[in-house]
């Protein structure tokens, strides 16, 4: 019971982080649109919102309703991965600056960012999403949530990355 309460606090903190992201994204969207930015790939965005909300809800529901235990040998390493994924996500946000968004928006005339984690691989924010998607549920043995999110997120990211790559290619051709 005590570990479930601490886990609920953790999921609450991740939820608060996600809300902070949305504030940054909304501000950056306004900035981008004011500079002629164009949004593309918006058709999958509602599914992304539902999926990510479902991850957070699924974590709590599975842990509380299925009375999942905290298993230290899995839980502590997964917590470290959750923290690392948050650090990577905010590194991406910092490096992209005003160009970071939860939507796909390209502003004409801005160069493609290739510094920070983007010098290592093209979509580091999605690495953070993937890691968080399996690690957060597994902190407290919510393996069903981890599996369902991972499978659905793989499909979403296939669509999302294709749309993002196309937008970047069109903007920087």
Short mmCIF file of C-alpha atoms in Angstrom, two decimals:
data_model
loop_
_atom_site.label_atom_id
_atom_site.label_comp_id
_atom_site.label_asym_id
_atom_site.label_seq_id
_atom_site.Cartn_x
_atom_site.Cartn_y
_atom_site.Cartn_z
CA UNK A 1 0.00 0.00 0.00
CA UNK A 2 2.78 2.44 0.90
CA UNK A 3 4.65 1.68 -2.33
CA UNK A 4 1.43 2.23 -4.30
CA UNK A 5 1.05 5.67 -2.73
CA UNK A 6 4.65 6.58 -3.62
CA UNK A 7 4.06 5.28 -7.13
CA UNK A 8 0.94 7.43 -7.41
CA UNK A 9 3.07 10.43 -6.43
CA UNK A 10 5.59 9.49 -9.15
CA UNK A 11 2.87 9.23 -11.79
CA UNK A 12 1.49 12.56 -10.54
CA UNK A 13 4.92 14.16 -10.98
CA UNK A 14 5.22 12.76 -14.51
CA UNK A 15 1.71 14.08 -15.21
CA UNK A 16 2.73 17.53 -13.95
CA UNK A 17 5.79 17.35 -16.20
CA UNK A 18 3.54 16.53 -19.15
CA UNK A 19 1.35 19.54 -18.35
CA UNK A 20 4.46 21.74 -18.24
CA UNK A 21 5.37 20.39 -21.70
CA UNK A 22 1.94 21.39 -22.99
CA UNK A 23 2.42 24.93 -21.69
CA UNK A 24 5.77 25.16 -23.47
CA UNK A 25 4.29 23.60 -26.62
CA UNK A 26 1.36 26.04 -26.68
CA UNK A 27 3.71 29.01 -26.30
CA UNK A 28 6.02 27.65 -29.01
CA UNK A 29 3.09 26.92 -31.33
CA UNK A 30 1.93 30.55 -31.08
CA UNK A 31 5.50 31.73 -31.73
CA UNK A 32 5.86 29.43 -34.74
CA UNK A 33 2.50 30.31 -36.29
CA UNK A 34 3.24 34.03 -35.89
CA UNK A 35 6.36 33.44 -38.01
CA UNK A 36 4.55 31.60 -40.78
CA UNK A 37 4.91 28.09 -39.35
CA UNK A 38 2.80 25.36 -40.88
CA UNK A 39 1.42 22.42 -38.97
CA UNK A 40 1.37 19.04 -40.70
CA UNK A 41 0.55 15.53 -39.59
CA UNK A 42 -2.22 16.71 -37.28
CA UNK A 43 -4.48 13.74 -38.00
CA UNK A 44 -2.67 11.46 -35.57
CA UNK A 45 -2.36 14.06 -32.79
CA UNK A 46 -5.66 13.22 -31.00
CA UNK A 47 -4.64 9.54 -30.88
CA UNK A 48 -1.27 10.58 -29.41
CA UNK A 49 -3.01 12.59 -26.68
CA UNK A 50 -5.32 9.68 -25.82
CA UNK A 51 -2.45 7.18 -25.84
CA UNK A 52 -0.23 9.24 -23.55
CA UNK A 53 -3.12 10.01 -21.20
CA UNK A 54 -3.94 6.29 -21.23
CA UNK A 55 -0.37 5.47 -20.24
CA UNK A 56 -0.64 7.57 -17.10
CA UNK A 57 -4.12 6.31 -16.24
CA UNK A 58 -3.18 2.71 -17.03
CA UNK A 59 -0.19 2.88 -14.70
CA UNK A 60 -2.39 3.88 -11.78
CA UNK A 61 -5.34 1.63 -12.59
CA UNK A 62 -3.24 -1.48 -13.07
CA UNK A 63 -1.17 -0.93 -9.92
CA UNK A 64 -4.19 -0.22 -7.73
CA UNK A 65 -6.82 -2.55 -9.21
CA UNK A 66 -4.55 -5.51 -9.90
CA UNK A 67 -2.63 -4.89 -6.66
CA UNK A 68 0.70 -4.97 -8.45
CA UNK A 69 3.72 -5.22 -6.13
CA UNK A 70 6.86 -3.14 -6.17
CA UNK A 71 9.71 -5.46 -7.09
CA UNK A 72 12.96 -3.72 -6.21
CA UNK A 73 15.15 -5.60 -8.70
CA UNK A 74 13.00 -4.24 -11.56
CA UNK A 75 11.51 -1.13 -9.97
CA UNK A 76 14.68 0.76 -9.08
CA UNK A 77 16.35 0.38 -12.51
CA UNK A 78 13.08 1.36 -14.18
CA UNK A 79 12.88 4.46 -11.97
CA UNK A 80 16.39 5.37 -13.10
CA UNK A 81 15.25 5.00 -16.72
CA UNK A 82 12.19 7.20 -16.06
CA UNK A 83 14.45 9.91 -14.66
CA UNK A 84 16.89 9.53 -17.56
CA UNK A 85 14.04 9.78 -20.08
CA UNK A 86 12.85 13.02 -18.47
CA UNK A 87 16.39 14.42 -18.62
CA UNK A 88 16.68 13.49 -22.30
CA UNK A 89 13.26 15.00 -23.06
CA UNK A 90 14.14 18.33 -21.44
CA UNK A 91 17.54 18.34 -23.14
CA UNK A 92 15.66 18.05 -26.45
CA UNK A 93 13.29 20.84 -25.46
CA UNK A 94 16.18 23.08 -24.44
CA UNK A 95 18.20 22.42 -27.61
CA UNK A 96 15.24 22.90 -29.96
CA UNK A 97 14.14 26.03 -28.11
CA UNK A 98 11.17 27.70 -29.79
CA UNK A 99 11.16 24.98 -32.48
CA UNK A 100 10.17 22.26 -29.99
CA UNK A 101 6.52 21.29 -29.99
CA UNK A 102 4.21 18.36 -29.38
CA UNK A 103 2.84 19.07 -32.84
CA UNK A 104 4.70 18.97 -36.15
CA UNK A 105 5.27 22.60 -37.07
CA UNK A 106 7.96 23.85 -39.43
CA UNK A 107 8.82 27.55 -39.57
CA UNK A 108 10.11 28.71 -42.96
CA UNK A 109 13.68 29.91 -42.96
CA UNK A 110 14.77 28.27 -39.73
CA UNK A 111 17.62 25.82 -40.03
CA UNK A 112 17.33 22.24 -38.86
CA UNK A 113 18.71 21.70 -35.38
CA UNK A 114 21.65 19.29 -35.38
CA UNK A 115 23.21 20.00 -31.99
CA UNK A 116 22.82 18.40 -28.58
CA UNK A 117 21.19 14.98 -28.73
CA UNK A 118 20.25 15.62 -32.38
CA UNK A 119 23.90 15.18 -33.36
CA UNK A 120 23.67 11.62 -32.03
CA UNK A 121 20.42 10.50 -33.69
CA UNK A 122 17.55 12.19 -35.53
CA UNK A 123 14.64 11.76 -33.07
CA UNK A 124 15.98 11.69 -29.50
CA UNK A 125 12.70 12.90 -28.00
CA UNK A 126 11.04 9.71 -29.24
CA UNK A 127 13.75 7.67 -27.54
CA UNK A 128 12.67 9.38 -24.31
CA UNK A 129 9.01 8.58 -25.07
CA UNK A 130 9.75 4.91 -25.78
CA UNK A 131 11.87 4.48 -22.64
CA UNK A 132 9.36 6.26 -20.43
CA UNK A 133 6.52 4.24 -21.97
CA UNK A 134 7.85 0.92 -20.75
CA UNK A 135 9.85 2.09 -17.72
CA UNK A 136 7.14 4.09 -15.91
CA UNK A 137 4.68 1.19 -15.73
CA UNK A 138 7.41 -1.30 -14.84
CA UNK A 139 8.52 0.77 -11.85
CA UNK A 140 5.60 -0.93 -10.11
CA UNK A 141 5.13 -4.10 -12.21
CA UNK A 142 2.33 -2.72 -14.40
CA UNK A 143 3.43 -4.99 -17.23
CA UNK A 144 0.11 -4.97 -19.10
CA UNK A 145 0.20 -1.19 -19.37
CA UNK A 146 3.86 -1.32 -20.46
CA UNK A 147 3.11 -3.89 -23.16
CA UNK A 148 -0.05 -2.23 -24.50
CA UNK A 149 1.51 1.23 -24.59
CA UNK A 150 4.68 -0.08 -26.26
CA UNK A 151 2.77 -1.83 -29.05
CA UNK A 152 0.38 1.07 -29.70
CA UNK A 153 3.18 3.62 -29.45
CA UNK A 154 5.25 1.70 -32.01
CA UNK A 155 2.42 2.12 -34.51
CA UNK A 156 1.96 5.77 -33.62
CA UNK A 157 5.67 6.54 -33.90
CA UNK A 158 5.80 4.90 -37.31
CA UNK A 159 3.20 7.40 -38.52
CA UNK A 160 4.60 10.31 -36.51
CA UNK A 161 8.22 9.95 -37.57
CA UNK A 162 7.22 9.51 -41.22
CA UNK A 163 5.15 12.73 -41.02
CA UNK A 164 7.88 14.62 -39.21
CA UNK A 165 10.59 13.49 -41.64
CA UNK A 166 8.42 14.53 -44.58
CA UNK A 167 7.80 17.97 -43.04
CA UNK A 168 11.51 18.48 -42.37
CA UNK A 169 12.43 17.27 -45.86
CA UNK A 170 9.95 19.64 -47.47
CA UNK A 171 11.16 22.58 -45.38
CA UNK A 172 14.86 21.98 -45.94
CA UNK A 173 14.86 20.75 -49.55
#
